[in-house]
mmCIF file of C-alpha atoms and ligand atoms in Angstrom:
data_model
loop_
_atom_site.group_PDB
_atom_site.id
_atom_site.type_symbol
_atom_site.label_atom_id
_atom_site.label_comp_id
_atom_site.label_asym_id
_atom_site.label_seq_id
_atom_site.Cartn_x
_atom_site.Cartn_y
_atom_site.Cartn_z
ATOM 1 C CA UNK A 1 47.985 -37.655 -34.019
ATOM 2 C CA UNK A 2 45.086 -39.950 -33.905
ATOM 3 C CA UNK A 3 44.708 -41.717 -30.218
ATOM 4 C CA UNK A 4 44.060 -45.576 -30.338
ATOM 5 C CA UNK A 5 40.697 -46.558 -28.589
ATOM 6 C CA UNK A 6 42.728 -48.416 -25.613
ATOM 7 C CA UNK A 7 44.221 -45.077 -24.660
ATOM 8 C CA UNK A 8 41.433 -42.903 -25.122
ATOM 9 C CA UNK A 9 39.672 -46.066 -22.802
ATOM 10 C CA UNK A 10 42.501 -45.689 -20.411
ATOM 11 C CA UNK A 11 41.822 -41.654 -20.680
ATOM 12 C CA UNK A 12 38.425 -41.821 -19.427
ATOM 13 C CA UNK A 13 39.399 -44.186 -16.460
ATOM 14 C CA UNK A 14 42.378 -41.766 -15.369
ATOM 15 C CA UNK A 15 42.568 -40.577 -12.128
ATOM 16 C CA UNK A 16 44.695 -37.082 -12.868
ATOM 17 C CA UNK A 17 45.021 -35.833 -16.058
ATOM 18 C CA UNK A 18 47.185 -33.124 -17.104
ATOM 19 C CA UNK A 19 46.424 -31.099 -20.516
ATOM 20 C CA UNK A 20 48.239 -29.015 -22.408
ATOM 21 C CA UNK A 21 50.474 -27.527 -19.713
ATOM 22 C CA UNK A 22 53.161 -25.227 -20.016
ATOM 23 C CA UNK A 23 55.500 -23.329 -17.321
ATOM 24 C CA UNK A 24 57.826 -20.681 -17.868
ATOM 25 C CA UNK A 25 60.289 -19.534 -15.376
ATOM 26 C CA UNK A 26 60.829 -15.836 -16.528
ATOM 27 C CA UNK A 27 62.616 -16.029 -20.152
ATOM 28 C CA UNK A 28 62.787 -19.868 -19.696
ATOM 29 C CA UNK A 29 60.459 -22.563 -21.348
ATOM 30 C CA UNK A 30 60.681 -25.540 -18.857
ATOM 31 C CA UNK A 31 57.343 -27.733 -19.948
ATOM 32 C CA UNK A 32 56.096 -26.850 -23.381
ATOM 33 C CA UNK A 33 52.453 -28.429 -23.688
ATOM 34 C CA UNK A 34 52.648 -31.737 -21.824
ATOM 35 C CA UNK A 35 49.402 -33.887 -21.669
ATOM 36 C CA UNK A 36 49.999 -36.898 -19.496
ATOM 37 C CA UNK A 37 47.771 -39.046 -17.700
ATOM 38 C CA UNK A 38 47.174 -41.482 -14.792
ATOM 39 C CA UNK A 39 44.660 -44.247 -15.017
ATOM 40 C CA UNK A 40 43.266 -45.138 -11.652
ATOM 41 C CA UNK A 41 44.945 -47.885 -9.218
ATOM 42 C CA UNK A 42 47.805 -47.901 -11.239
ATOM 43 C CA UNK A 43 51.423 -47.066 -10.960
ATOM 44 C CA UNK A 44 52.229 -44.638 -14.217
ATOM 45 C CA UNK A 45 55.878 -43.075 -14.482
ATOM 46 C CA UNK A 46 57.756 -40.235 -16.195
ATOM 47 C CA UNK A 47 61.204 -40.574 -16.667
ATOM 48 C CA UNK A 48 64.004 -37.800 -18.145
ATOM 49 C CA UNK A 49 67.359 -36.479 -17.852
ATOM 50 C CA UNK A 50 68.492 -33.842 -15.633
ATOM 51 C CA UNK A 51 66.117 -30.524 -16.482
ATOM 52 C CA UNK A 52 63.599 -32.246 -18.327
ATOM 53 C CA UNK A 53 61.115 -30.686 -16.743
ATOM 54 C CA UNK A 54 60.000 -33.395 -14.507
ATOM 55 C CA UNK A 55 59.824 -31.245 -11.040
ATOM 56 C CA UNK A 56 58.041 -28.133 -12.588
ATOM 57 C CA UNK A 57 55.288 -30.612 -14.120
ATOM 58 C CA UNK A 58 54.889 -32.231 -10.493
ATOM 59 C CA UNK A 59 54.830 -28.435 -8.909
ATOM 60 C CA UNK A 60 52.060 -27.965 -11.574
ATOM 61 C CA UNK A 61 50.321 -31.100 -10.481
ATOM 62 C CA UNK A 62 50.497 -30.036 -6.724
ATOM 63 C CA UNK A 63 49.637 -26.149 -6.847
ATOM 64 C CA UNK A 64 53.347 -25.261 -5.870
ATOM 65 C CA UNK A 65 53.933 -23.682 -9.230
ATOM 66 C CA UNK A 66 51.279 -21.849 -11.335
ATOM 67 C CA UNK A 67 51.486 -23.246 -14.991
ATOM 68 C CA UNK A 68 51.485 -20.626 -17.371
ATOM 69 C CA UNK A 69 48.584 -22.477 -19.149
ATOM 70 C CA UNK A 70 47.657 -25.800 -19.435
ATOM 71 C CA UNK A 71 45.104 -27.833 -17.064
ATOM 72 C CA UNK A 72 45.324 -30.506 -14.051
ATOM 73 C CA UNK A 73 42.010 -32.264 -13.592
ATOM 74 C CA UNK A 74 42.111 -35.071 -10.627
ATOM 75 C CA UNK A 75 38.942 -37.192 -9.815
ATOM 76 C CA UNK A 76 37.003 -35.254 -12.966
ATOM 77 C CA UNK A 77 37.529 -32.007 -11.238
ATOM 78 C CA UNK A 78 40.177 -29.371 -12.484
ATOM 79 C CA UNK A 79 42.198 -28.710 -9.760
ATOM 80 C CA UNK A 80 44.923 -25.571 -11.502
ATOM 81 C CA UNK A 81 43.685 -22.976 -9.795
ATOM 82 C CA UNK A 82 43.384 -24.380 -6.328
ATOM 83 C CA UNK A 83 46.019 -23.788 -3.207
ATOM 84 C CA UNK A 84 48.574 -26.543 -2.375
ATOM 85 C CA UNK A 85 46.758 -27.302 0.917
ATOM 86 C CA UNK A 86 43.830 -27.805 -0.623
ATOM 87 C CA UNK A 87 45.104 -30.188 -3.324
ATOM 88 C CA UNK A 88 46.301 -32.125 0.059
ATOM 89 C CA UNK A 89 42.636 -32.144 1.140
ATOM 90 C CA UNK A 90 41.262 -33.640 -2.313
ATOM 91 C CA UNK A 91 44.099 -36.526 -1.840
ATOM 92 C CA UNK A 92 47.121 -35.786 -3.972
ATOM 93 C CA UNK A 93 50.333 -35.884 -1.572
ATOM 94 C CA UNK A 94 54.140 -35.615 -2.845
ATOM 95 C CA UNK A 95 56.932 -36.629 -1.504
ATOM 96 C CA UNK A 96 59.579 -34.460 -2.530
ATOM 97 C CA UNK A 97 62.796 -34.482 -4.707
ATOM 98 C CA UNK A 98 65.201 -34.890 -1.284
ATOM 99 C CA UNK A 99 62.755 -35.674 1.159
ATOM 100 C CA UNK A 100 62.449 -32.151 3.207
ATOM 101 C CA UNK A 101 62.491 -34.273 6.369
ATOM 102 C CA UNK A 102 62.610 -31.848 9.679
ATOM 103 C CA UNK A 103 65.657 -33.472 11.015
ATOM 104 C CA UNK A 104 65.483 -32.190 14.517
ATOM 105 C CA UNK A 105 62.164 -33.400 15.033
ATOM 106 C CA UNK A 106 61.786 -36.909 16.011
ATOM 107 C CA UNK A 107 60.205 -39.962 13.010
ATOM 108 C CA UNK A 108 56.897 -39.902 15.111
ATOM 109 C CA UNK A 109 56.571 -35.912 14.865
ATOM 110 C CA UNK A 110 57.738 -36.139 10.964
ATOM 111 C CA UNK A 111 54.883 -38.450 10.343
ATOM 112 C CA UNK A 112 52.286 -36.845 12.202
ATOM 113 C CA UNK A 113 53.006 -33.557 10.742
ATOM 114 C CA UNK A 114 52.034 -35.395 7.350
ATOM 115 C CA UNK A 115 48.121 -35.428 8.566
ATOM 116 C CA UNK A 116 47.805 -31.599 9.768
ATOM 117 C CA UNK A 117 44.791 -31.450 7.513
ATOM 118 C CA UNK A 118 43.228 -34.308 9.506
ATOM 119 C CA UNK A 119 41.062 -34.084 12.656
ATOM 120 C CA UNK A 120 39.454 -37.338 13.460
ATOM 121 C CA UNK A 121 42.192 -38.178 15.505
ATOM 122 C CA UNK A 122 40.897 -42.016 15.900
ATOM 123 C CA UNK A 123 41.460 -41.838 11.938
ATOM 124 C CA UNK A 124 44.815 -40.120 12.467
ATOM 125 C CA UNK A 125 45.970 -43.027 15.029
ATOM 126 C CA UNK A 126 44.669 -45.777 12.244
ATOM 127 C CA UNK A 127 46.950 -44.347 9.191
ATOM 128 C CA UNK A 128 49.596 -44.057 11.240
ATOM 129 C CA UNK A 129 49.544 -47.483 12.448
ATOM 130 C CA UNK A 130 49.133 -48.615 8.778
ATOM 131 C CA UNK A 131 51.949 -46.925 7.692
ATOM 132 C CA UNK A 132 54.368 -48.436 10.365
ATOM 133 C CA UNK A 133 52.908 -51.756 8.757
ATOM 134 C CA UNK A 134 54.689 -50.550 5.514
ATOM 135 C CA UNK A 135 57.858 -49.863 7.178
ATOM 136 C CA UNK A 136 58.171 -51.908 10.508
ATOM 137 C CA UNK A 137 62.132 -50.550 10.149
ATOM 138 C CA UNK A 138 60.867 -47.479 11.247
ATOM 139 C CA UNK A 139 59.111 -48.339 14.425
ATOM 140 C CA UNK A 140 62.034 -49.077 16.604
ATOM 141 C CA UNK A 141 63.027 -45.311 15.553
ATOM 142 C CA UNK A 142 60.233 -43.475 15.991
ATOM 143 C CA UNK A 143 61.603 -41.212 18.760
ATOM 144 C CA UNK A 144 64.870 -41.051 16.773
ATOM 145 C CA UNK A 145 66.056 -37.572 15.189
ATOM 146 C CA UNK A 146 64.946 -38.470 11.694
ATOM 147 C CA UNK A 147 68.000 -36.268 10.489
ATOM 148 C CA UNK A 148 70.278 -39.139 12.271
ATOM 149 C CA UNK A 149 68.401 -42.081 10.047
ATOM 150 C CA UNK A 150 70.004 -43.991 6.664
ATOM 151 C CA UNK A 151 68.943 -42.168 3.726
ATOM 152 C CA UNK A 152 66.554 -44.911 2.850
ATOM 153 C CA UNK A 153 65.277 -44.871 6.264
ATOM 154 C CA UNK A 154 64.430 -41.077 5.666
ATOM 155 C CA UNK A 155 62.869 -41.726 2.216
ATOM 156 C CA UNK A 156 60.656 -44.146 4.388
ATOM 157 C CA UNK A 157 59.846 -41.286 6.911
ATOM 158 C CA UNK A 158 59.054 -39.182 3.332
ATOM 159 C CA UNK A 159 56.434 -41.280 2.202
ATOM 160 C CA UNK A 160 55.459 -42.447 5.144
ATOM 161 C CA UNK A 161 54.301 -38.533 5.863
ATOM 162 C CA UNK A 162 53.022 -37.924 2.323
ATOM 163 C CA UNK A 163 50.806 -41.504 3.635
ATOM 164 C CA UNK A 164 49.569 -39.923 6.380
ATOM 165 C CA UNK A 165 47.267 -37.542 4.413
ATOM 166 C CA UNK A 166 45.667 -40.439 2.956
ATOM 167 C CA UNK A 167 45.936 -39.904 -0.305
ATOM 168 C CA UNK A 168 44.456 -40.961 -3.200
ATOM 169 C CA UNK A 169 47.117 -40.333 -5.581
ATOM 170 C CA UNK A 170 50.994 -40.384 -4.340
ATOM 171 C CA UNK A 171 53.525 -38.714 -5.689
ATOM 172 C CA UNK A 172 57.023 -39.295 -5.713
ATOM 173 C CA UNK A 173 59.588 -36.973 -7.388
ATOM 174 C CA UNK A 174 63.052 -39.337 -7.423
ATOM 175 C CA UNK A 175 63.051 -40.980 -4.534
ATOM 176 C CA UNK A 176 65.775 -43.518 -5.890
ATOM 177 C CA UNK A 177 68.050 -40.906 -5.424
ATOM 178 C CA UNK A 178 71.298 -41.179 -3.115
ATOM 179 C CA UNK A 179 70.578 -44.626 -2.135
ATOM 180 C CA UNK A 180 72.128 -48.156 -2.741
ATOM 181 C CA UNK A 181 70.664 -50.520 -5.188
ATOM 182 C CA UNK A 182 69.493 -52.867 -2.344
ATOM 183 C CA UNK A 183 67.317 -50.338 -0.605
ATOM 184 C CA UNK A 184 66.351 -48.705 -3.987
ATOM 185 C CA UNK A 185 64.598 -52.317 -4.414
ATOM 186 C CA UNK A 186 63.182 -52.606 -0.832
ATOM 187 C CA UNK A 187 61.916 -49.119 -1.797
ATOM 188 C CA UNK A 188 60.441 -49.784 -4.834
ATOM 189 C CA UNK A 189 58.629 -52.804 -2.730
ATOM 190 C CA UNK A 190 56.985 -50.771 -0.806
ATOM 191 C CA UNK A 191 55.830 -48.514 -3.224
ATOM 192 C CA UNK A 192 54.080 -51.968 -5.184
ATOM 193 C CA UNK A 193 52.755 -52.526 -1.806
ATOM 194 C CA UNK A 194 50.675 -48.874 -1.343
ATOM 195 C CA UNK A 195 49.743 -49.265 -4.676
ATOM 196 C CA UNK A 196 47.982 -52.833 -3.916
ATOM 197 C CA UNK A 197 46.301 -51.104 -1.804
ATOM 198 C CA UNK A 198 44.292 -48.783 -3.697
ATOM 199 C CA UNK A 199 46.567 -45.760 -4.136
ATOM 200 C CA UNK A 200 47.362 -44.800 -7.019
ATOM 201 C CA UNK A 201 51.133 -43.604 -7.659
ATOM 202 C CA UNK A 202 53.051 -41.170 -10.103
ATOM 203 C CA UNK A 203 56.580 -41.920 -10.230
ATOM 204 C CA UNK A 204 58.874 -39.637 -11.463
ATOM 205 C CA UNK A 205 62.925 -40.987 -11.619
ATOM 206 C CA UNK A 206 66.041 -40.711 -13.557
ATOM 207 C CA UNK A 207 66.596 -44.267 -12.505
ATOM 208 C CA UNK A 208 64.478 -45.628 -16.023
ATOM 209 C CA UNK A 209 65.174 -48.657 -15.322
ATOM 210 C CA UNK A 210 63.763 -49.262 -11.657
ATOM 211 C CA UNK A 211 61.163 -46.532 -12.800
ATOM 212 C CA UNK A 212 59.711 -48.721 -15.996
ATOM 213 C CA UNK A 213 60.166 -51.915 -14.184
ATOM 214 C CA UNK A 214 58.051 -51.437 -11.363
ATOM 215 C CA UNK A 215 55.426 -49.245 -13.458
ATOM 216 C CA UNK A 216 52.840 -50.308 -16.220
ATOM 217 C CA UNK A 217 52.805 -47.448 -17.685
ATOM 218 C CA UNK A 218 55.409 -44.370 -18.539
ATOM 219 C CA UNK A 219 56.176 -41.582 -19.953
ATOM 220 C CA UNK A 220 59.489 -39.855 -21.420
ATOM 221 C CA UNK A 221 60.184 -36.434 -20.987
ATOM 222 C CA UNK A 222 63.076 -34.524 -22.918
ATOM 223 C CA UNK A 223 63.108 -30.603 -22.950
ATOM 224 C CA UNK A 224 59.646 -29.831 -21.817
ATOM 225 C CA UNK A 225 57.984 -32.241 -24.285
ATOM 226 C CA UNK A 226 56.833 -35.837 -24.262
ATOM 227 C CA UNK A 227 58.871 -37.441 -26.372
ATOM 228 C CA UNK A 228 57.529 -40.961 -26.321
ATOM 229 C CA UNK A 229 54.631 -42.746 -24.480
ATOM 230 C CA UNK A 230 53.624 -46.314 -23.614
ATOM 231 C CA UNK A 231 53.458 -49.544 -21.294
ATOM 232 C CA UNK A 232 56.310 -49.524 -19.416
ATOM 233 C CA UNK A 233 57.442 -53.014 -20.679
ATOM 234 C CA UNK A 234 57.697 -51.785 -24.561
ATOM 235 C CA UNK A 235 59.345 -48.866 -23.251
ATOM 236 C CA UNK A 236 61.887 -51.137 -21.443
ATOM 237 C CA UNK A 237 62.659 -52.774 -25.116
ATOM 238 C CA UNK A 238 62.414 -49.417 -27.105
ATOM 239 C CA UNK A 239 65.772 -49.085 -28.814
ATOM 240 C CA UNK A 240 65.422 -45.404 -28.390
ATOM 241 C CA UNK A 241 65.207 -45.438 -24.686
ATOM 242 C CA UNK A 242 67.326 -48.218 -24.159
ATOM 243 C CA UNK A 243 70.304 -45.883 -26.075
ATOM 244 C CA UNK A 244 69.429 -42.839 -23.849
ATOM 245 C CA UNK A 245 68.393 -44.330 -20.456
ATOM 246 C CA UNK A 246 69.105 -47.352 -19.773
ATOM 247 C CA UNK A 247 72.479 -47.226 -21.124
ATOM 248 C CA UNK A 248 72.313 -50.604 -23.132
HETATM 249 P P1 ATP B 301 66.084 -32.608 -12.122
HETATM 250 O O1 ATP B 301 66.085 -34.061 -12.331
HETATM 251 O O2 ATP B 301 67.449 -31.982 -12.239
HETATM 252 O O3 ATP B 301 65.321 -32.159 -10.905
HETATM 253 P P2 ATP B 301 63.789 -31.969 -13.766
HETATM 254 O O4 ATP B 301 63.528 -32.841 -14.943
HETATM 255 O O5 ATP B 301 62.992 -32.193 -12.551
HETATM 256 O O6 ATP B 301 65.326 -32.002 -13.411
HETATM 257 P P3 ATP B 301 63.033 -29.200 -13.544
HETATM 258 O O7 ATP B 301 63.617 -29.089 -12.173
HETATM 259 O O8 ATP B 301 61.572 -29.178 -13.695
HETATM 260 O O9 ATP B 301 63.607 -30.477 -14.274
HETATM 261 O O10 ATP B 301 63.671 -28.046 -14.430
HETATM 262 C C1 ATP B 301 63.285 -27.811 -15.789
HETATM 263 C C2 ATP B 301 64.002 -26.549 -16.297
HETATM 264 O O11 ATP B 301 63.509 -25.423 -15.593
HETATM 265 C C3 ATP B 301 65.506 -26.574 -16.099
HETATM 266 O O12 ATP B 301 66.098 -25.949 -17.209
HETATM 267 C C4 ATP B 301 65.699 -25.747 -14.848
HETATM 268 O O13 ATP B 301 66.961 -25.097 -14.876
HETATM 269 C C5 ATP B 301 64.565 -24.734 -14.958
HETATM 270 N N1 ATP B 301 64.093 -24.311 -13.635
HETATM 271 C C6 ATP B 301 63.557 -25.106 -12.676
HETATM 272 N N2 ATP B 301 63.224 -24.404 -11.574
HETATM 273 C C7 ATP B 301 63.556 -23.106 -11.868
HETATM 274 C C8 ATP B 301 63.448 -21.871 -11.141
HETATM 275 N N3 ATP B 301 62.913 -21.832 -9.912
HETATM 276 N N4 ATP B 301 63.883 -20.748 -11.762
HETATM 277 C C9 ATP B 301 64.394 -20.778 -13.009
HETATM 278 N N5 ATP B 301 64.528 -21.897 -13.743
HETATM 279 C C10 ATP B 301 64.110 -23.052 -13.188
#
């Protein structure tokens, strides 16, 4: 398939690109040669149904799953065959399908465990502050259990950790999940709001329709393959998608 010249523009201004990748788990083909991209400063998304694939490619992506071939190049650099931790350090943080929160430890201790990799501790003090000013909810609770918090309150803590690394590129796998449609749409806020501000964001949801609202760009995922591409606003109107996903 030929590319048109505005993608292969958008290509060459991507901040992660993924290439050919495929996983396996034993007998099982979950991703079966996806090539994805996501252009700098933006907010791109994949969407799919239930065991699409959509976790494995973001293990891929963050060194907690070894793809069975296939490349991940972030910043122009391919990044496959390095460690989780030291995807962290080159600035690619995820917050995680159900937000692995500690819930013993206090918000404050959740947060700071997000910057282990970090020593300036002047630097350290900075983020944080910055990422209370994305969610001033949390700083009356910051010596809270975060286990005794609203879910949306804990998805706050997740990304509010996965800040703390200060990361280039965020990733978040579902983080729509479990919540109410109000706070799914302070959420998504907030996630417009990190993105202003320089980081770029890879948003992976089952919710299509919050996903290809708030994105400009997204991808569809069925059985291990890209099934369709595109800005997110076509996508929105695709009949195709609109049948499948959005239930319309
Ligand atoms: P969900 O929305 O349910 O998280 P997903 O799109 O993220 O789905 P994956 O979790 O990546 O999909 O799963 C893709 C396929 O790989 C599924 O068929 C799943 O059963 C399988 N799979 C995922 N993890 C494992 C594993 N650790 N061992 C074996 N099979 C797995």
């Amino acid at each position: 398939m030929q590319k048109s010249l505005e993608h292969t523009l958008e290509e060459a201004n991507s901040i992660l690109q993924v290439q050919g990748l495929c996983i396996n788990y034993e007998k099982a083909e979950a991703v079966k040669g996806v090539d994805l991209h996501v252009t700098q400063d933006s907010i791109t998304t994949l969407i799919g149904a239930n065991g699409a694939g959509k976790t494995s490619i973001l293990k891929a992506i963050t060194g907690l799953k070894k793809p069975n071939s296939g490349d991940v190049i972030f910043c122009n650099e391919k990044i496959s065959h390095l460690k989780a931790s030291e995807i962290v350090k080159k600035g690619i943080a995820l917050v995680p399908e159900g937000r692995r929160l500690f819930p013993e430890m206090t918000v404050k201790e959740n947060l700071e465990l997000g910057a282990y990799l970090q020593k300036n501790k002047n630097q350290i003090q900075e983020t944080f502050e910055k990422v209370l000013s994305y969610f001033p909810d949390l700083k009356p609770k910051l010596i809270q259990e975060a286990g005794r918090l609203s879910g949306g309150q804990q998805q706050m803590v997740a990304i509010g950790r996965a800040l703390m690394s200060q990361p280039k590129l965020l990733i978040l796998d579902e983080p729509s999940i479990g919540l109410a449609p109000i706070v799914v749409q302070k959420i998504s806020e907030i996630i417009k709001n990190i993105n202003q501000t320089g980081v770029s964001v890879l948003l992976v949801e089952q919710d299509a329709h919050i996903a290809l609202t708030i994105s400009e760009f997204g991808y569809v995922l069925q059985n291990g393959l890209i099934e369709l591409s595109g800005n997110s606003s076509q996508l929105l109107q695709n009949e195709r998608v609109k049948m499948a996903y959005l239930g319309i």
